[in-house]
mmCIF file of C-alpha atoms in Angstrom:
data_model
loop_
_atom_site.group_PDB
_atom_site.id
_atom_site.type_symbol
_atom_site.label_atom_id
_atom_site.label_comp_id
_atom_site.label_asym_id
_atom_site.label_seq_id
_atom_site.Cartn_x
_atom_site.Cartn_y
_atom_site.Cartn_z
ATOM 1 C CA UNK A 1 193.038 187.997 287.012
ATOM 2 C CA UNK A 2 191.412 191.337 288.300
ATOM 3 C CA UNK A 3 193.795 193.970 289.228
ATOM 4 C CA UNK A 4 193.326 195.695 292.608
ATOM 5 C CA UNK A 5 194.463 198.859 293.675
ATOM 6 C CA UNK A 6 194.593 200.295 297.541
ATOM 7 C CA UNK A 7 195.634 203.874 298.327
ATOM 8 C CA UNK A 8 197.528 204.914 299.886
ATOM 9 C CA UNK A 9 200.116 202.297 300.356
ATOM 10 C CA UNK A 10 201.051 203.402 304.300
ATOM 11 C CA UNK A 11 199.583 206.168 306.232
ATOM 12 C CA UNK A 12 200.489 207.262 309.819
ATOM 13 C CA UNK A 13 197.944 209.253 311.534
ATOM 14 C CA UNK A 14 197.447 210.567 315.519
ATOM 15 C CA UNK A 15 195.324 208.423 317.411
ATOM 16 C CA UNK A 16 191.681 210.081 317.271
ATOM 17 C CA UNK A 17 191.879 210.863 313.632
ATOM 18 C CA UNK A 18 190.389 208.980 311.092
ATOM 19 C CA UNK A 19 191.680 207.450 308.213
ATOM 20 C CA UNK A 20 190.174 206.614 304.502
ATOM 21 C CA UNK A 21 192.019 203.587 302.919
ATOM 22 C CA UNK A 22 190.617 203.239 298.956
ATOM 23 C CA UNK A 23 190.460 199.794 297.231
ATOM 24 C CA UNK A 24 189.944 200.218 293.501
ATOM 25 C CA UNK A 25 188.895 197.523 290.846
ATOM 26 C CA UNK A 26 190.908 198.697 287.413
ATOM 27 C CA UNK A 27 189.675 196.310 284.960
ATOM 28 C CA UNK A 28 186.696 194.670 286.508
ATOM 29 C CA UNK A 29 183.649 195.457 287.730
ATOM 30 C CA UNK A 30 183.352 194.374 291.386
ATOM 31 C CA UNK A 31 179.612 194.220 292.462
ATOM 32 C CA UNK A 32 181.788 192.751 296.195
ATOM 33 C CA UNK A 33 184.876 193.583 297.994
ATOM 34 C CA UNK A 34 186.462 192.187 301.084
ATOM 35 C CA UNK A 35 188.406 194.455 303.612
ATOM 36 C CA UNK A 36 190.812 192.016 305.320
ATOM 37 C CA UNK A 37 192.993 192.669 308.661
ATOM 38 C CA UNK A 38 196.858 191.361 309.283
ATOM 39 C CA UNK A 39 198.407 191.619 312.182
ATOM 40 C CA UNK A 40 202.331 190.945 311.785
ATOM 41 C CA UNK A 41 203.384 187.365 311.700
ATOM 42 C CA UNK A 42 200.134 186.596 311.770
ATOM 43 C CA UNK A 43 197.332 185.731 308.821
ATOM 44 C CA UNK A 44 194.525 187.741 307.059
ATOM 45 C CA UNK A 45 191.508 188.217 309.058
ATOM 46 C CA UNK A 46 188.355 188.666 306.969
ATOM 47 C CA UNK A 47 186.246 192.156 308.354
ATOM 48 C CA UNK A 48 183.696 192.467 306.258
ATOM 49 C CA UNK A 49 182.171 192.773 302.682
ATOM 50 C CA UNK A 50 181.707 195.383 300.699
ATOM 51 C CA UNK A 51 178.197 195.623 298.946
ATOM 52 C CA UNK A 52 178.113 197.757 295.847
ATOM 53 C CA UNK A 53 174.933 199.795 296.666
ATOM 54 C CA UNK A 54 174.212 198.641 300.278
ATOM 55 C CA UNK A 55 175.481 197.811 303.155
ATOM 56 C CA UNK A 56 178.428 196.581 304.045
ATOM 57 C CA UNK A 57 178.403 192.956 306.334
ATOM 58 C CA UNK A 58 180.872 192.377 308.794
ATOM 59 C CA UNK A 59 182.509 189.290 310.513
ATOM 60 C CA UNK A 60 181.750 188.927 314.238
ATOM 61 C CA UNK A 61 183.897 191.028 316.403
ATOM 62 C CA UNK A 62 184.107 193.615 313.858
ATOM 63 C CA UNK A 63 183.271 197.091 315.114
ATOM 64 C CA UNK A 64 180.857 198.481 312.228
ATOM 65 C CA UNK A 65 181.092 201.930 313.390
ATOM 66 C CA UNK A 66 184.584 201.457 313.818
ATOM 67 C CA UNK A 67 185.346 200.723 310.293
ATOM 68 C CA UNK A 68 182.904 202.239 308.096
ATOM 69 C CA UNK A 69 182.664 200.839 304.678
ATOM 70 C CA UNK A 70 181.481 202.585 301.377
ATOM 71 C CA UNK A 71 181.120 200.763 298.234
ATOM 72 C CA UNK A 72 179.612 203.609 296.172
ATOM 73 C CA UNK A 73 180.659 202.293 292.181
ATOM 74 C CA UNK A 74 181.521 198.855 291.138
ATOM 75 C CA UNK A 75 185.126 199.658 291.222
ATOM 76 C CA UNK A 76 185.868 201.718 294.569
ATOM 77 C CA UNK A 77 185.177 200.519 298.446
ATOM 78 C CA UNK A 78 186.366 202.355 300.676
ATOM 79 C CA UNK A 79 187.338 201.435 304.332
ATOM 80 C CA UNK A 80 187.493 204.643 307.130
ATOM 81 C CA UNK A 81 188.969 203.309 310.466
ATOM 82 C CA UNK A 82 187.483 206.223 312.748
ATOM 83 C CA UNK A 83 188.726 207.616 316.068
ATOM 84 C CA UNK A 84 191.708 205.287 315.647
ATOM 85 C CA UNK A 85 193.731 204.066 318.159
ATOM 86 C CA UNK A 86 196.944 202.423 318.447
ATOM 87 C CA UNK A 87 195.852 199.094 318.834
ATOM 88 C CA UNK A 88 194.118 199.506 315.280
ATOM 89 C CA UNK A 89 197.923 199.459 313.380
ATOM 90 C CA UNK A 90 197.566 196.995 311.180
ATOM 91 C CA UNK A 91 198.002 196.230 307.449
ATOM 92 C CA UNK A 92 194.936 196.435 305.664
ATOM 93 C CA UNK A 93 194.227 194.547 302.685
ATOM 94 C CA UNK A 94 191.273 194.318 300.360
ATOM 95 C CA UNK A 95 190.026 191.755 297.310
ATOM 96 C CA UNK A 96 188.050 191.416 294.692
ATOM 97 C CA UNK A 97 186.177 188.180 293.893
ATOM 98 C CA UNK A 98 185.980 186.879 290.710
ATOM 99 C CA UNK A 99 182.978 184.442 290.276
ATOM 100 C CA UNK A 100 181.168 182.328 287.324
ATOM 101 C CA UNK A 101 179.180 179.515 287.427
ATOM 102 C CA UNK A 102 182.205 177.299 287.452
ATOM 103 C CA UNK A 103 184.577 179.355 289.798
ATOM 104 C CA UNK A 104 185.642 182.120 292.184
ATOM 105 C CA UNK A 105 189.347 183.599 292.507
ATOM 106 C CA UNK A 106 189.892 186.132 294.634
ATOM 107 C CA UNK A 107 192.429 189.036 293.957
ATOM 108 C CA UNK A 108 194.401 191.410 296.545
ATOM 109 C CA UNK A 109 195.235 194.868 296.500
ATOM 110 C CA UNK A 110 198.936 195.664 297.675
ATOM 111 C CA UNK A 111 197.774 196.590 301.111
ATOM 112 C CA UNK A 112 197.739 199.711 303.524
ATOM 113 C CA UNK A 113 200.064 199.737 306.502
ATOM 114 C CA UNK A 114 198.349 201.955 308.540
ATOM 115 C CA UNK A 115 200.736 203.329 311.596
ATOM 116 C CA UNK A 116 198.175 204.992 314.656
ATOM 117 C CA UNK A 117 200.491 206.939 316.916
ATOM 118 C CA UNK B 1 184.951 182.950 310.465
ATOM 119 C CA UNK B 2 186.474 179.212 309.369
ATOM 120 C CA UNK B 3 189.038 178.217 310.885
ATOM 121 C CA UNK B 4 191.610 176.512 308.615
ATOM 122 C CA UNK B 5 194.730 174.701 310.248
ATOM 123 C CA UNK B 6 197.967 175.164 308.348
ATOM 124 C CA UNK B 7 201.410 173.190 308.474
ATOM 125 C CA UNK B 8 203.947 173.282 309.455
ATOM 126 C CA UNK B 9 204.117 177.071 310.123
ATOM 127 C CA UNK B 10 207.796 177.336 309.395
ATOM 128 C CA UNK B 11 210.357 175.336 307.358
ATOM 129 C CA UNK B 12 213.695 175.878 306.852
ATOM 130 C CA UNK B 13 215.181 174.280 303.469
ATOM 131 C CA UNK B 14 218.480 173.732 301.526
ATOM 132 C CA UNK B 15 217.945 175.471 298.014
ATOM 133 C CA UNK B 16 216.961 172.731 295.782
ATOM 134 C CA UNK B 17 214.512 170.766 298.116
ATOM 135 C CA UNK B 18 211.090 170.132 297.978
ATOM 136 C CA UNK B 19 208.709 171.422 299.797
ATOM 137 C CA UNK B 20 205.484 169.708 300.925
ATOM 138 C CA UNK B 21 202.425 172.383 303.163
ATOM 139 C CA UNK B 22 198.859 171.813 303.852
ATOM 140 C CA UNK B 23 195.950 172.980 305.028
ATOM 141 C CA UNK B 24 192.697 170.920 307.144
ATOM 142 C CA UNK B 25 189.391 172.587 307.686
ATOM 143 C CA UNK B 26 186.242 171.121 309.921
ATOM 144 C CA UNK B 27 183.989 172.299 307.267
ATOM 145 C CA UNK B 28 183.277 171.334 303.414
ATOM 146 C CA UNK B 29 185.081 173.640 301.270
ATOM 147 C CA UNK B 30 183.999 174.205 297.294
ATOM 148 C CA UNK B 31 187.060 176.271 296.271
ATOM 149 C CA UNK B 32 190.510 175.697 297.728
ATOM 150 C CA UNK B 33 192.957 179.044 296.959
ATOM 151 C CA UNK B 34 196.895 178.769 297.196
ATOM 152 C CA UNK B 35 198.734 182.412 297.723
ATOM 153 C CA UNK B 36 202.299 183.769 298.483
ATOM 154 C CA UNK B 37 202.337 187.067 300.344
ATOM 155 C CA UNK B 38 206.148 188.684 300.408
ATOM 156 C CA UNK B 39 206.642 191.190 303.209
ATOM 157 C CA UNK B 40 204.697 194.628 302.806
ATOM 158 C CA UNK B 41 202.766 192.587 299.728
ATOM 159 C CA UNK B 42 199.120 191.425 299.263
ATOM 160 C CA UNK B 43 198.768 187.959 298.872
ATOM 161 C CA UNK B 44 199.604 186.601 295.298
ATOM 162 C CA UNK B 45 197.504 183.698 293.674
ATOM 163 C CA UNK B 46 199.731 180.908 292.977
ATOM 164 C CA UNK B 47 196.939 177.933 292.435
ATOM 165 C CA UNK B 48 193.208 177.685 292.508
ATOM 166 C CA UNK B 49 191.583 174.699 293.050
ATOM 167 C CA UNK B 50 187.663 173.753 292.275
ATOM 168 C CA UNK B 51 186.627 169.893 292.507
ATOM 169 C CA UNK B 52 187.510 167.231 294.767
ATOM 170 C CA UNK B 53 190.472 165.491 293.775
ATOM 171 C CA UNK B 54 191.938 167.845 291.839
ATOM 172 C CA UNK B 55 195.575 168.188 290.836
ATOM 173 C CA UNK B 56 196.736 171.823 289.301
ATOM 174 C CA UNK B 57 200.423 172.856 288.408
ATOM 175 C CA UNK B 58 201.494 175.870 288.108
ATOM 176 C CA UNK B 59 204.927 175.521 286.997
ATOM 177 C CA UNK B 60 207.382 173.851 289.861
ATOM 178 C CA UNK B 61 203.983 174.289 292.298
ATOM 179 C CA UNK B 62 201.749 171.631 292.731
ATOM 180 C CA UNK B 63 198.785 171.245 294.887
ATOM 181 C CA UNK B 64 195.493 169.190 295.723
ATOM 182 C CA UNK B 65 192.197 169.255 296.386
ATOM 183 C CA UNK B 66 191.679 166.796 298.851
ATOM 184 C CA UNK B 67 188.929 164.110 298.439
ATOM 185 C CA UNK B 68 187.332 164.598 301.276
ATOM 186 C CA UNK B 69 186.900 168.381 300.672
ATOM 187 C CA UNK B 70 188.122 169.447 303.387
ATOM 188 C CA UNK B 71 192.059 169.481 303.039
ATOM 189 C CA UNK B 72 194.169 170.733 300.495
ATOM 190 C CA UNK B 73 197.770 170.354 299.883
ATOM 191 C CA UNK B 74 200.664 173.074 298.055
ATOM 192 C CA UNK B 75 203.828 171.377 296.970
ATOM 193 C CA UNK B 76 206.770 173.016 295.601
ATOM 194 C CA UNK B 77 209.820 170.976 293.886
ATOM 195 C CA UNK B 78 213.556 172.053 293.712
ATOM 196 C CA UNK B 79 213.073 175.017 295.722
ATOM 197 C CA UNK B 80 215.207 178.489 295.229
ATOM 198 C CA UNK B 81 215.862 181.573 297.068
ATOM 199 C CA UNK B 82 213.045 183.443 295.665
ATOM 200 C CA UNK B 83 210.158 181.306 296.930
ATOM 201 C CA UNK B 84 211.317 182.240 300.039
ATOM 202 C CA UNK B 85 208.185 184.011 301.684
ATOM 203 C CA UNK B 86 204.472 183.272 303.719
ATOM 204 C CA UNK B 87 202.397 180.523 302.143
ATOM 205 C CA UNK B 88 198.512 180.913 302.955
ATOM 206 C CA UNK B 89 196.017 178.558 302.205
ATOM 207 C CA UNK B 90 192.208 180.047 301.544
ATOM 208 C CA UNK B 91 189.196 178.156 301.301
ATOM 209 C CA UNK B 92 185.526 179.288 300.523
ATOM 210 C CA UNK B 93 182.506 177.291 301.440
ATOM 211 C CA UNK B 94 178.932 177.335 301.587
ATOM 212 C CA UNK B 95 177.405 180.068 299.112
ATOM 213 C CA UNK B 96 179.257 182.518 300.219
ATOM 214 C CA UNK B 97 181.560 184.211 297.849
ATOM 215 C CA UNK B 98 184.381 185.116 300.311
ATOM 216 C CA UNK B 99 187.414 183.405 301.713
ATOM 217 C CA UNK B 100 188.800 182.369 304.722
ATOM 218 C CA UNK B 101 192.688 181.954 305.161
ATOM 219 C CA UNK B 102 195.005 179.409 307.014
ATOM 220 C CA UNK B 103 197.123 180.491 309.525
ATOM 221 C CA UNK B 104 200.230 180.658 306.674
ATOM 222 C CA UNK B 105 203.843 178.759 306.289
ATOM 223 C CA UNK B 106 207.097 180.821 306.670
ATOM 224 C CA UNK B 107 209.327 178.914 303.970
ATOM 225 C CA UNK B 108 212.894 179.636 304.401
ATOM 226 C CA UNK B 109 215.364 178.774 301.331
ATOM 227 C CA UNK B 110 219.195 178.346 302.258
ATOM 228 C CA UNK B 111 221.175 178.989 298.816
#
């Protein structure tokens, strides 16, 4: 399967600061990424998806201007939480879909625990 | 997004049980997506799934595409310590190449 890489792996910042997390596809060239949310004890929340090349499209209830999204290459999206805010510590986790005619996997990166204080 | 509905959401088990998880959804799903997410971890891909019916192993992991398209099931025989972890369920439907996760099962594994 695809490997996925996020960086960095946990980042504390002050609240009102932004924050860049990087999700990189090593061996595979992702045309689409997916930027998920988890809160603890609790499952992965789908945000959005990355479009290589345009714009990203997010899940209702998802700030867009609150988490921009850059997919500039076919193997790095980046997600920017901006002005953050406690209540935005959370582990963020993006994948990479893997699709033929015949099926789709989807791979994870190791995740971002982001830390607003 | 989906909602999936996954149980039970905990289960504590003697080493050497099985283990028995699933997952309903209200809508048809095309790909069903097993995962097992340690603490601090992305999710890990256990067992993918693709047609109704279905029946993949992966080892001591089983699991099911349900019939109906709209269930799936994960089992895991003679259990030991280091399954212990969060189960999720993921399903994809529609066109749309993206997935939508259950609500996850803590499993628990007393040596």
């Amino acid at each position: 399967g695809a490997v996925v890489s996020q960086h960095p792996s946990r980042v504390i910042c002050k609240s009102g600061t932004s924050v860049k997390i990087e999700c990189r596809s090593l061996d595979f060239q992702a045309t689409t990424m997916f930027w998920y949310r988890q809160f603890p004890k609790q499952s992965l929340m789908l945000m959005a998806t990355s479009n290589e090349g345009s714009k990203a499209t997010y899940e209702q209830g998802v700030e867009k201007d609150k988490f921009l999204i850059n997919h500039a290459s076919l193997t790095l999206s980046t997600l920017t939480v901006t002005s953050a805010h406690p209540e935005d510590s959370s582990f963020y986790i993006c994948s990479v879909s893997q699709a033929d005619r015949v099926a789709t996997e989807a791979f994870f990166g190791q995740g971002t625990r982001l830390t607003v204080v | 997004g989906q909602q999936l509905n996954q149980s039970p959401q905990s289960m504590f088990i003697q080493e050497g049980e099985d283990v028995s998880m699933n997952c309903t959804s209200s809508s048809i799903f095309n790909t069903w997506l097993w995962y097992k997410q340690d603490p601090g971890e992305g999710p890990v891909l256990l067992i993918a799934l693709y047609k109704a019916g279905e029946l993949t192993s992966n080892g001591r992991l089983t699991a099911q595409f349900g019939i109906t398209r709209k269930d799936s099931f994960l089992n895991i025989s003679a259990s030991i310590p280091s399954d212990v972890g969060i189960y999720f369920c993921a399903g994809q439907y529609g066109n749309f190449n993206k997935f939508y996760f259950g609500s996850g099962t803590k499993l628990n594994v007393k040596p």
